[in-house]
PDB file of C-alpha atoms and ligand atoms in Angstrom:
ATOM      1  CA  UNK A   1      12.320  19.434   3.631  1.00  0.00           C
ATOM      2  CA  UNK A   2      15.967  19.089   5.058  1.00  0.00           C
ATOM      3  CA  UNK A   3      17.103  15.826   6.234  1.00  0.00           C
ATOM      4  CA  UNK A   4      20.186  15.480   8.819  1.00  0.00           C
ATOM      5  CA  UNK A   5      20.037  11.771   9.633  1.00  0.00           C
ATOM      6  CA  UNK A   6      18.961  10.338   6.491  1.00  0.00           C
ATOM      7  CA  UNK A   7      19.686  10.994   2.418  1.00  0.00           C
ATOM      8  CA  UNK A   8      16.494  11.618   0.652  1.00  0.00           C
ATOM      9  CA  UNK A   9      16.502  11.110  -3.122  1.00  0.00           C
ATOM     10  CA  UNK A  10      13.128  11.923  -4.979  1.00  0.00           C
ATOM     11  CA  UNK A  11      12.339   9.238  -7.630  1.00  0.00           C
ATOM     12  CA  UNK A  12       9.771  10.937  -9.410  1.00  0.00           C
ATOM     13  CA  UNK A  13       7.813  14.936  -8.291  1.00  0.00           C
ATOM     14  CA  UNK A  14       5.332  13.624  -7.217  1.00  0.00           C
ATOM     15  CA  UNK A  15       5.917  10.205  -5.414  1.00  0.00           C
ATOM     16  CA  UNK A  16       8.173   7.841  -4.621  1.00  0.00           C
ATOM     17  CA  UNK A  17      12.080   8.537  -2.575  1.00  0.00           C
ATOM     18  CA  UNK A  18      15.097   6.459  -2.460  1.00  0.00           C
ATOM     19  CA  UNK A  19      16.661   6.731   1.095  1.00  0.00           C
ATOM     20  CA  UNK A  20      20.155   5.847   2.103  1.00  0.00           C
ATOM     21  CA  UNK A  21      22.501   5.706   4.866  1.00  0.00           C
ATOM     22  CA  UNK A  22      20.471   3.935   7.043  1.00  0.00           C
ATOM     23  CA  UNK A  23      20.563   0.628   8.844  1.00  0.00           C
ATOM     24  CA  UNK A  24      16.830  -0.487   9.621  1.00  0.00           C
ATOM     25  CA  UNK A  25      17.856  -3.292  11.493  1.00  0.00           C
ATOM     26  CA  UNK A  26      18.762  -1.125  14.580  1.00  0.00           C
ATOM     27  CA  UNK A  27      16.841   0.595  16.651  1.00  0.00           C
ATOM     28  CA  UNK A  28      15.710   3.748  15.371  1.00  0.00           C
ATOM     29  CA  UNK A  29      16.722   7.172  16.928  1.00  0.00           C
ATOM     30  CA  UNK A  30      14.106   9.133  17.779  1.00  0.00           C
ATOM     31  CA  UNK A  31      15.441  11.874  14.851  1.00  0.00           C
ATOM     32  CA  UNK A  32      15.708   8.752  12.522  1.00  0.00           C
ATOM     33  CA  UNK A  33      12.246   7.902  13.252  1.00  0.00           C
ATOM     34  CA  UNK A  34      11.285  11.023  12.768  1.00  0.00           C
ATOM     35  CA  UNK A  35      13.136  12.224   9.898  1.00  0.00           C
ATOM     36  CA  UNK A  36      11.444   8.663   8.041  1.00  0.00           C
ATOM     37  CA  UNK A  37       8.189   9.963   8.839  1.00  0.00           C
ATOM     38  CA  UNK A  38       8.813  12.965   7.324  1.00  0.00           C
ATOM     39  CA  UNK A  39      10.091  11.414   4.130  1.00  0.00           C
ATOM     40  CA  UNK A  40       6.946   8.996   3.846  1.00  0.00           C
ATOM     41  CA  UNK A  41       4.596  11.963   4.788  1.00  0.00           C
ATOM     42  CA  UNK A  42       6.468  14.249   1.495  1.00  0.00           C
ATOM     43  CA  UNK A  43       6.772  11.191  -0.586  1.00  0.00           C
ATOM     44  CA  UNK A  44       3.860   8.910  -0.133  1.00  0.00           C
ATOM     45  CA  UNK A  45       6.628   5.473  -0.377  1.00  0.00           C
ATOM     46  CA  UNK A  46      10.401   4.943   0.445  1.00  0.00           C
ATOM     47  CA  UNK A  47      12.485   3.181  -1.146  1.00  0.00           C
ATOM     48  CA  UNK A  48      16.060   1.056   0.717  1.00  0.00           C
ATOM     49  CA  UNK A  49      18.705  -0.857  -0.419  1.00  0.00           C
ATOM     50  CA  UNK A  50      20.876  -3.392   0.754  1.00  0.00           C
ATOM     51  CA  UNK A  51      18.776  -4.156   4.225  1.00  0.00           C
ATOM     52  CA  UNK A  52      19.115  -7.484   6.232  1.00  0.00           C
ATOM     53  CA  UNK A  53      15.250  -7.527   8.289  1.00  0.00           C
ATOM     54  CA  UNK A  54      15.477 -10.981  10.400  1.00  0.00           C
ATOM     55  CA  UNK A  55      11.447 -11.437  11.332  1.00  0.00           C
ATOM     56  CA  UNK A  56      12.272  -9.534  15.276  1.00  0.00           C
ATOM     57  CA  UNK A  57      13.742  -6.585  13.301  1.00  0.00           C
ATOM     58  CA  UNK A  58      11.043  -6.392  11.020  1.00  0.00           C
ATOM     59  CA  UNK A  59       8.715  -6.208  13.160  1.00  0.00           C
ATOM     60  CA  UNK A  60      10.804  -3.339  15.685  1.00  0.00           C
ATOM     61  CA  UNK A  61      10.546  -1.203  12.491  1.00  0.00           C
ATOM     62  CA  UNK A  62       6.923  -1.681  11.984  1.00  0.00           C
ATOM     63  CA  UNK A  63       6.484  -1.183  15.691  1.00  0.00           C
ATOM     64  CA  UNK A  64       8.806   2.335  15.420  1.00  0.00           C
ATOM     65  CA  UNK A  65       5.700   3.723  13.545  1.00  0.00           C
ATOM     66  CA  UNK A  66       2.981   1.970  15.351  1.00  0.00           C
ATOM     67  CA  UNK A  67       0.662  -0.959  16.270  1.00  0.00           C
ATOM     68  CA  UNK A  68       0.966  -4.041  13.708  1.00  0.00           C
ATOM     69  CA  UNK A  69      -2.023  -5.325  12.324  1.00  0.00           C
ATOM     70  CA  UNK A  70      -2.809  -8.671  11.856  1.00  0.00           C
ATOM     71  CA  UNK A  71      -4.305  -9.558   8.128  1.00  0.00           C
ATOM     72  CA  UNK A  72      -7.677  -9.858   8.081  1.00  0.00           C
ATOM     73  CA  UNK A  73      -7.366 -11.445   4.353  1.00  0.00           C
ATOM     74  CA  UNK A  74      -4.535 -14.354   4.591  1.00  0.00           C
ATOM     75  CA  UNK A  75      -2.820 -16.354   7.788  1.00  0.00           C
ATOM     76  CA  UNK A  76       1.003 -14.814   9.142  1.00  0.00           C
ATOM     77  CA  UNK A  77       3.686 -16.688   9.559  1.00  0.00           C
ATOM     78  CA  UNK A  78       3.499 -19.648  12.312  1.00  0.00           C
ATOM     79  CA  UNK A  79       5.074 -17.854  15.107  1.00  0.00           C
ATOM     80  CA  UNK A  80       5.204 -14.236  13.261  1.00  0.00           C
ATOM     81  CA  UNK A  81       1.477 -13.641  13.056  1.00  0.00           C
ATOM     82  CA  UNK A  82       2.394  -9.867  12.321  1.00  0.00           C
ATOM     83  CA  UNK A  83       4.146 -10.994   8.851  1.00  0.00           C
ATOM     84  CA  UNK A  84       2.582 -12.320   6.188  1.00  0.00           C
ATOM     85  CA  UNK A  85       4.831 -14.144   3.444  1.00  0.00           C
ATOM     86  CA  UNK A  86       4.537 -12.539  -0.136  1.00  0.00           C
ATOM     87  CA  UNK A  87       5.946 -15.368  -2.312  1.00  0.00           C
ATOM     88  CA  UNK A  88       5.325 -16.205  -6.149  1.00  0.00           C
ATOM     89  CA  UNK A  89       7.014 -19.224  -8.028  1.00  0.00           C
ATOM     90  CA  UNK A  90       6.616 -21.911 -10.595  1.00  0.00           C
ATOM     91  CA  UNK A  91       3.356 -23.313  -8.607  1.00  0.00           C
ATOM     92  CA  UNK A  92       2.060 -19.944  -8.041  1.00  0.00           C
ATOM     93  CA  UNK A  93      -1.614 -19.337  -9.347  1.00  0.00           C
ATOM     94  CA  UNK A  94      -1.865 -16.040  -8.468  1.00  0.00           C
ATOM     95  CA  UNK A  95       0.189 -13.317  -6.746  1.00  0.00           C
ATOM     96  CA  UNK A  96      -0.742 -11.028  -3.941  1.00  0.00           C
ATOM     97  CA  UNK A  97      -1.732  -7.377  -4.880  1.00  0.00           C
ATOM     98  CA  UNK A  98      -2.017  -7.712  -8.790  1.00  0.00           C
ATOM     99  CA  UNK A  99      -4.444  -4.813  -9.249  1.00  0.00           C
ATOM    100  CA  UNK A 100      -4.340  -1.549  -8.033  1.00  0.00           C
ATOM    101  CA  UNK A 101      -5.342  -1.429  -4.391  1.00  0.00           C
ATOM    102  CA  UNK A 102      -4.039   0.453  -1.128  1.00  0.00           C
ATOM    103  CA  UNK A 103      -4.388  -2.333   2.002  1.00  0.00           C
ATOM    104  CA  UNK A 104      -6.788  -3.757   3.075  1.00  0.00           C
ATOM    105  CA  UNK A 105      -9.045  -1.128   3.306  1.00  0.00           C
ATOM    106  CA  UNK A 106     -12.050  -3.360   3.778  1.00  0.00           C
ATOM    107  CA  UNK A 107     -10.780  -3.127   7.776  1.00  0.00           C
ATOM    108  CA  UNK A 108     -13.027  -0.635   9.453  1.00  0.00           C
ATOM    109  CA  UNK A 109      -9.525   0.888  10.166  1.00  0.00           C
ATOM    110  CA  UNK A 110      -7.406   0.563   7.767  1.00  0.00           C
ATOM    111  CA  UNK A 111      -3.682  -0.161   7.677  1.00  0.00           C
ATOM    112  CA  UNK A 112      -1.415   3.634   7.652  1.00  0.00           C
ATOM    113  CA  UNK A 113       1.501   1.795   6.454  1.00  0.00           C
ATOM    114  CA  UNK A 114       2.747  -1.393   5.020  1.00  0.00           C
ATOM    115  CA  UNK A 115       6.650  -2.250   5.047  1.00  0.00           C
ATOM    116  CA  UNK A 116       7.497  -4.865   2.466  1.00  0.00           C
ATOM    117  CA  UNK A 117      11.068  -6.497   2.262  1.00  0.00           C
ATOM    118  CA  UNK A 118      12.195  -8.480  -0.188  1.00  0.00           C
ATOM    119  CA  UNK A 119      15.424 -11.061   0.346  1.00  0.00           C
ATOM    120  CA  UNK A 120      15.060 -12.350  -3.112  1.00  0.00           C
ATOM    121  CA  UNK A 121      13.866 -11.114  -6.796  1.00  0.00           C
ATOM    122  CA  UNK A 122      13.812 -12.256  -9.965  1.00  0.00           C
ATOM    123  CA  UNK A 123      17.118 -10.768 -12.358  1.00  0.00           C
ATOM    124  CA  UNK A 124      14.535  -8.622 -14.387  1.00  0.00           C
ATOM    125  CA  UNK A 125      10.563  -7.800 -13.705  1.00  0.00           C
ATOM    126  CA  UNK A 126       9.011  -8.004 -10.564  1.00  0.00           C
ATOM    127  CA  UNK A 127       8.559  -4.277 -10.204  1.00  0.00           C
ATOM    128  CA  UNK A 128       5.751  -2.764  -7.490  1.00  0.00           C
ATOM    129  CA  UNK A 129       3.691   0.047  -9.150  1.00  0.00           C
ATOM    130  CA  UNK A 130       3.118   3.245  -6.471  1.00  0.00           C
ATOM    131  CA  UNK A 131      -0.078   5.461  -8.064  1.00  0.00           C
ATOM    132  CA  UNK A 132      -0.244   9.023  -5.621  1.00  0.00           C
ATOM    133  CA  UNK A 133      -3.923   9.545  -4.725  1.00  0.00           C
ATOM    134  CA  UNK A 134      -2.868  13.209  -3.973  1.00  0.00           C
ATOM    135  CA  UNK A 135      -1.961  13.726  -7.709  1.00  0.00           C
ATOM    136  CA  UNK A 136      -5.164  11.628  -8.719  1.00  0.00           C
ATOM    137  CA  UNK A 137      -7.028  14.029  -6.587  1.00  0.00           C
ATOM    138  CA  UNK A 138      -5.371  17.533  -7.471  1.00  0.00           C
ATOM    139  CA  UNK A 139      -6.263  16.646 -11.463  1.00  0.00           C
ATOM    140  CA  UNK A 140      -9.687  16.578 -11.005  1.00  0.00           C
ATOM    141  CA  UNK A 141     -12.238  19.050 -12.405  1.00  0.00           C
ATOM    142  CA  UNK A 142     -13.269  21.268  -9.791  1.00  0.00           C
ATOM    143  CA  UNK A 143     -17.221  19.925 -10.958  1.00  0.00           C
ATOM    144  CA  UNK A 144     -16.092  16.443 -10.224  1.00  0.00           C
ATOM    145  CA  UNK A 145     -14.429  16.564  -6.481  1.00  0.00           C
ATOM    146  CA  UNK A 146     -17.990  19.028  -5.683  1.00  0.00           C
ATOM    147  CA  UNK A 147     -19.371  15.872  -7.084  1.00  0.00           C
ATOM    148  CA  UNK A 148     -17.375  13.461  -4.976  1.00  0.00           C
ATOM    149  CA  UNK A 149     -17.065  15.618  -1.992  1.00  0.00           C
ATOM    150  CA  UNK A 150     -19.486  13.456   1.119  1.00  0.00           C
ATOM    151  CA  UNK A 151     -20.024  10.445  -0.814  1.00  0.00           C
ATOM    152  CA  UNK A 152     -18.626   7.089   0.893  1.00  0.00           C
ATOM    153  CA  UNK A 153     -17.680   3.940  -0.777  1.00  0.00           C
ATOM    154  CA  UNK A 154     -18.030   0.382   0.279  1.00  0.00           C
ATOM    155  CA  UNK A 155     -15.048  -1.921   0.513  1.00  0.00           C
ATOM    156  CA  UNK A 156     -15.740  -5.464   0.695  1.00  0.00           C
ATOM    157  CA  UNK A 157     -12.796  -8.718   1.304  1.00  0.00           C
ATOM    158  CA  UNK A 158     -15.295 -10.968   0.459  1.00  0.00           C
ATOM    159  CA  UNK A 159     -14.392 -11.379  -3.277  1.00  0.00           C
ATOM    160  CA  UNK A 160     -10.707 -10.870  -2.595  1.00  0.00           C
ATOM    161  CA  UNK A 161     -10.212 -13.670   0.300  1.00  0.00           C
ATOM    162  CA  UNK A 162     -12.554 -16.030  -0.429  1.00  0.00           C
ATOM    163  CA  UNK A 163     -11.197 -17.829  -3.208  1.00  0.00           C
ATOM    164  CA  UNK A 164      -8.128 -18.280  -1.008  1.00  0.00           C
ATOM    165  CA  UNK A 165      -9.931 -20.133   1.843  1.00  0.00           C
ATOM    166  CA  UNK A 166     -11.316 -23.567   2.736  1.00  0.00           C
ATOM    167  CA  UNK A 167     -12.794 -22.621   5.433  1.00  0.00           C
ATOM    168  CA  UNK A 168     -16.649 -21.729   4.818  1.00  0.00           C
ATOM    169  CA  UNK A 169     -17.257 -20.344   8.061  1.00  0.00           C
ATOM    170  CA  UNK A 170     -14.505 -17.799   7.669  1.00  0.00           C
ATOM    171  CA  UNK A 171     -15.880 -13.846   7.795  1.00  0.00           C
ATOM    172  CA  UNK A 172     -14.078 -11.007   5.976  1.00  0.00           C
ATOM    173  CA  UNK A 173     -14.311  -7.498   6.845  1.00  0.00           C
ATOM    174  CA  UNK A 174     -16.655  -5.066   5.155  1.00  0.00           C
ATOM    175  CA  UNK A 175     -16.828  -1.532   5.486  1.00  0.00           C
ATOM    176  CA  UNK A 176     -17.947   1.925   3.789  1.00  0.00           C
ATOM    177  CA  UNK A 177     -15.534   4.311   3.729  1.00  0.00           C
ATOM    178  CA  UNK A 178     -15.402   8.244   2.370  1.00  0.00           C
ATOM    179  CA  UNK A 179     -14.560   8.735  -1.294  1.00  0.00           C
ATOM    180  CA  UNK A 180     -11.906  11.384  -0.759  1.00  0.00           C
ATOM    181  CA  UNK A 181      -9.831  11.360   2.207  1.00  0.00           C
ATOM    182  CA  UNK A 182      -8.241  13.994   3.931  1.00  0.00           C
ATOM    183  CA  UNK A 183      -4.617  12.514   5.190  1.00  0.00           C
ATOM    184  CA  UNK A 184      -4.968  12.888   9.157  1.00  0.00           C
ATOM    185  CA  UNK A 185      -0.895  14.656   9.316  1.00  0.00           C
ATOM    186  CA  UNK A 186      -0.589  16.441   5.404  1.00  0.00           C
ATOM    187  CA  UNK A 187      -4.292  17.609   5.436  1.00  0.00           C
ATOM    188  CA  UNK A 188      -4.200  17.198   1.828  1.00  0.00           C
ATOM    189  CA  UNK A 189      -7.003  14.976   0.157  1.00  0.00           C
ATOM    190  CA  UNK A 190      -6.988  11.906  -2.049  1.00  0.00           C
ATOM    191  CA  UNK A 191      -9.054   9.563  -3.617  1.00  0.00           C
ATOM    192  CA  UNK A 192      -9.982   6.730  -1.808  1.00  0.00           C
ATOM    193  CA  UNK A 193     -11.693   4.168  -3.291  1.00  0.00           C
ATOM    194  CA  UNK A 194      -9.543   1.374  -5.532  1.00  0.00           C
ATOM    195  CA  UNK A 195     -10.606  -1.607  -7.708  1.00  0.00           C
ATOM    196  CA  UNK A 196      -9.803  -4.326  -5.821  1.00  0.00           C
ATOM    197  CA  UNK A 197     -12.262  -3.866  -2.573  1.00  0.00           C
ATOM    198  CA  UNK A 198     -14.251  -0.934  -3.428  1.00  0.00           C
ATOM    199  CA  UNK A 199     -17.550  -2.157  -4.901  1.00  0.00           C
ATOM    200  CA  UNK A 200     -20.202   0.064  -4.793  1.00  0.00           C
ATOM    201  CA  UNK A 201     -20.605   4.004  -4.120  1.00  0.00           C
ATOM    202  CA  UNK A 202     -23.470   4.627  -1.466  1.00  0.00           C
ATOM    203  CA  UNK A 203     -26.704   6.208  -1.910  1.00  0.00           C
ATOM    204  CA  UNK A 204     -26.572   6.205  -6.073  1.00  0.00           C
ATOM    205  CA  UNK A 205     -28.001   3.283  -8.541  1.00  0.00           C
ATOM    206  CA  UNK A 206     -25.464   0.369  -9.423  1.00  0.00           C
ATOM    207  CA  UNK A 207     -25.105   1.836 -13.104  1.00  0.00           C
ATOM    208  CA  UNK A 208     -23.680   5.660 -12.009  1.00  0.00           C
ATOM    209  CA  UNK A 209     -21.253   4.246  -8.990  1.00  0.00           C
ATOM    210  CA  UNK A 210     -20.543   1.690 -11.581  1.00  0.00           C
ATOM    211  CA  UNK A 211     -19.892   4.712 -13.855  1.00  0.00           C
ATOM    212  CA  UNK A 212     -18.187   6.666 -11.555  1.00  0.00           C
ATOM    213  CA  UNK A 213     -15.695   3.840  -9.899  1.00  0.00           C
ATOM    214  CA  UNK A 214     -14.338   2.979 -13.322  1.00  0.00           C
ATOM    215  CA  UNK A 215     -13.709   6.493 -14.644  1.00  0.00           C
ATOM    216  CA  UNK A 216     -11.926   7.313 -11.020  1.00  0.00           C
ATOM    217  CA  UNK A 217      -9.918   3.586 -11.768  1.00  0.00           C
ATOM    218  CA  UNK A 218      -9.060   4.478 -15.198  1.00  0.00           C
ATOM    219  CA  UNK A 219      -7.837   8.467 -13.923  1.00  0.00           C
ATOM    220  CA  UNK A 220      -5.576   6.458 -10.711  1.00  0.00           C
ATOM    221  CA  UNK A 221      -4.213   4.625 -13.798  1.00  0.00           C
ATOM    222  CA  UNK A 222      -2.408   7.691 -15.600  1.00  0.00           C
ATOM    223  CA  UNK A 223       1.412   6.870 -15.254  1.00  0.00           C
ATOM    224  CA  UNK A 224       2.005  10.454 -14.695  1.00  0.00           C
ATOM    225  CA  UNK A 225       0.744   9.882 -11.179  1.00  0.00           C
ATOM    226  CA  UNK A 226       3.210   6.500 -10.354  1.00  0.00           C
ATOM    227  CA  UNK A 227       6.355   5.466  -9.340  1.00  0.00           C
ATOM    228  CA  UNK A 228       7.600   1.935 -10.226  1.00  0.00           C
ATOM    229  CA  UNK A 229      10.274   0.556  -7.883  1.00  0.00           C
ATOM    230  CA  UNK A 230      12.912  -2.032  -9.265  1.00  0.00           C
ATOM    231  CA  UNK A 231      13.478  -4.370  -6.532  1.00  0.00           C
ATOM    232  CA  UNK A 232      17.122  -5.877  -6.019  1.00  0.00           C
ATOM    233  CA  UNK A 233      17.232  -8.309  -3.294  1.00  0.00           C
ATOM    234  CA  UNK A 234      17.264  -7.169   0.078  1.00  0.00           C
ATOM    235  CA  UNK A 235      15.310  -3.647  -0.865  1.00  0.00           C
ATOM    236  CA  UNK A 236      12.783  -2.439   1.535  1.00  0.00           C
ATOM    237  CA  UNK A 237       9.745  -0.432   0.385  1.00  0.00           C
ATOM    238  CA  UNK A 238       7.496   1.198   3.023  1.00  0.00           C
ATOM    239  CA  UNK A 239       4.515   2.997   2.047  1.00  0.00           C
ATOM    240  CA  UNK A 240       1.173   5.062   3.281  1.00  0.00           C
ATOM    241  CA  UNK A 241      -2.099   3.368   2.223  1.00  0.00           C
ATOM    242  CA  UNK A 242      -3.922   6.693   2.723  1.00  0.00           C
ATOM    243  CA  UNK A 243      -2.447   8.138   0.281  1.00  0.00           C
ATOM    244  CA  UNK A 244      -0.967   5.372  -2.420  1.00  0.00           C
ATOM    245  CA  UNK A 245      -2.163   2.829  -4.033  1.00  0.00           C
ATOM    246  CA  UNK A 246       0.042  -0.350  -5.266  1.00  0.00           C
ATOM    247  CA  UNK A 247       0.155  -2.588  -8.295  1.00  0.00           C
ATOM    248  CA  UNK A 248       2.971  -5.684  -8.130  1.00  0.00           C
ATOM    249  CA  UNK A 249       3.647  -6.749 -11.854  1.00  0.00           C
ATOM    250  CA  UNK A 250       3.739 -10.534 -11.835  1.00  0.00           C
ATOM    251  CA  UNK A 251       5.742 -10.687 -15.377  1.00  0.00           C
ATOM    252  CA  UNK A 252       8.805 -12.858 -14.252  1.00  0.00           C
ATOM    253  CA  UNK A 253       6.865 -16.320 -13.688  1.00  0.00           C
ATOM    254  CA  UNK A 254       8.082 -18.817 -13.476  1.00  0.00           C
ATOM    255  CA  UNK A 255      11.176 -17.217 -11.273  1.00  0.00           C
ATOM    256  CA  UNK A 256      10.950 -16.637  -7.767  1.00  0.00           C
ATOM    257  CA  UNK A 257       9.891 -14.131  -6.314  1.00  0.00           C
ATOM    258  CA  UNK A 258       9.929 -13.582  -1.828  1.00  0.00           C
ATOM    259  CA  UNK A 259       9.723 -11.622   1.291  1.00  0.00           C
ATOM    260  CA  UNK A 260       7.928 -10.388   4.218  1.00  0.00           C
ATOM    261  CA  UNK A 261       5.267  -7.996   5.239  1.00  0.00           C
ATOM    262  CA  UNK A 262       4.556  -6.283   7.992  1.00  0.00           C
ATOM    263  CA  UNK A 263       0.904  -3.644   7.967  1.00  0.00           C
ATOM    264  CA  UNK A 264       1.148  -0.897  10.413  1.00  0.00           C
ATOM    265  CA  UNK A 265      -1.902   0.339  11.817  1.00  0.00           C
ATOM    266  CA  UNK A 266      -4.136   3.621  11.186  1.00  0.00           C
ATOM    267  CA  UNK A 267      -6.847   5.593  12.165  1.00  0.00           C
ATOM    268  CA  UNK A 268     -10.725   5.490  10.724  1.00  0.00           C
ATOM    269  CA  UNK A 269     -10.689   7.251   7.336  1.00  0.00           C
ATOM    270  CA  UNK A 270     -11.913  10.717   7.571  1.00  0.00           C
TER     271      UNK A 270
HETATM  272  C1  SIN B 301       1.239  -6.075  -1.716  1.00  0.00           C
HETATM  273  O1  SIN B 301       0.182  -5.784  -2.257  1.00  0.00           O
HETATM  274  O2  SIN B 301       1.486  -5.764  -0.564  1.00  0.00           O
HETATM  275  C2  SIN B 301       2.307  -6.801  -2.510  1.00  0.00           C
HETATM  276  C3  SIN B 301       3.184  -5.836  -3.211  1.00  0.00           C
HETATM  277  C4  SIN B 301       4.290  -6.524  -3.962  1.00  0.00           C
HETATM  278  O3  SIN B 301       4.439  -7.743  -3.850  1.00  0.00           O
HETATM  279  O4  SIN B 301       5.016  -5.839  -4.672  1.00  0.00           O
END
């Protein structure tokens, strides 16, 4: 694809761009806008540098590429319900996203994009893992996607949010989703399902979607499907959950680690 308004370096074939000369905190023009689409539709995740997102500008880009969402899973910011922090340190016990998962998919309609920035990293480690469901899909036996072809999934937050809530009386989404998705503007299919809300395949005994789920994990887990971005402060990642999943390495405890989120909305998995 040509780009005139942006520069559009590929990180890896088959996910993953670093894109420069761009501001992101101004206002998009409309070919901006849509020459960033058309880098996150060829490469699944893009990567900036050097960005300066105050909480309004965050959300403006967000908002450039649709509706935000608010997290079902964990509170936003005070008066920035839109952002959630993502913030690891000394006291952290756990970090957000540390197995494989593409957001919050337990949302009947889940998120088409999520736009993380990062104002500070640790010096070394701290990397976010990008795993293309395309190329997880396209490597399958023919005899396994027949296989997989109609079946639906269901993704649960219960297991995932509760431990992080006091509340007892607090509800997290459920939902049942198709195995292999067809991406509503490439048309190309990926897999679907991911081991941190998927829990059971429907219509098939505990012991084969058991089967199943972890063979699909361990296949979304070949490195020759990823891209692993090394954050510097102030880089911007912003990826598509239909197509992606995401892995943040927490190896750089007990250093600090801290940004922003924002979670643009989708459309029902198809
Ligand atoms: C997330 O799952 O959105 C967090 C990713 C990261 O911190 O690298």
């Amino acid at each position: 694809m040509a780009y005139s308004a942006l520069t559009v370096k590929p990180v890896t074939v088959r996910i993953g761009a670093e894109i420069s000369g761009i501001d992101l905190s101004k206002p998009l023009s409309n070919l901006q806008r849509q020459e960033l689409n058309d880098a996150l539709m060829e490469h699944q995740v893009i990567f900036f540098r050097d960005q300066n997102l105050d909480h309004e500008a965050h959300k403006a880009l967000g908002r450039a590429f649709g509706d935000l969402v608010i997290h079902t899973g964990v509170k936003g910011l005070d008066n920035h319900p839109e952002i959630v922090a993502i913030h690891a340190d000394g006291a952290s016990k756990y970090v957000a996203g540390e197995n494989w998962h593409s957001d919050l998919t337990c949302n009947e309609i889940p998120p088409m994009g999520s736009i993380l920035y990062l104002p500070i990293v640790p010096e070394v480690g701290g990397d976010t893992m990008f795993a293309s469901m395309y190329a997880a899909y396209d490597a399958l036996s023919p005899r396994m996607k027949q296989y997989l072809e109609g079946l639906t999934a269901v993704h649960d937050g219960e297991h995932v949010y509760r431990p992080l809530t006091d509340d007892p009386n607090k509800r997290f989404p459920c939902s049942v989703h198709p195995v292999i998705r067809t991406h509503p503007v490439t048309k190309r299919k990926g897999i679907f399902v991911n081991a941190s809300y998927t829990t059971q395949i429907v219509g098939v005994s505990k012991d084969e979607s058991d089967g199943i789920l972890n063979f699909l994990y361990k296949h979304c887990a070949n490195p020759n499907f990823h891209v692993r971005f090394r954050w510097q402060p102030n880089s911007v990642a912003f990826w598509d959950n239909r197509c992606t999943q995401h892995l943040a390495v927490w190896d750089y405890f007990p250093q600090v680690r801290s940004g922003f989120r924002v979670t643009v909305a989708g459309e029902k998995p198809m």
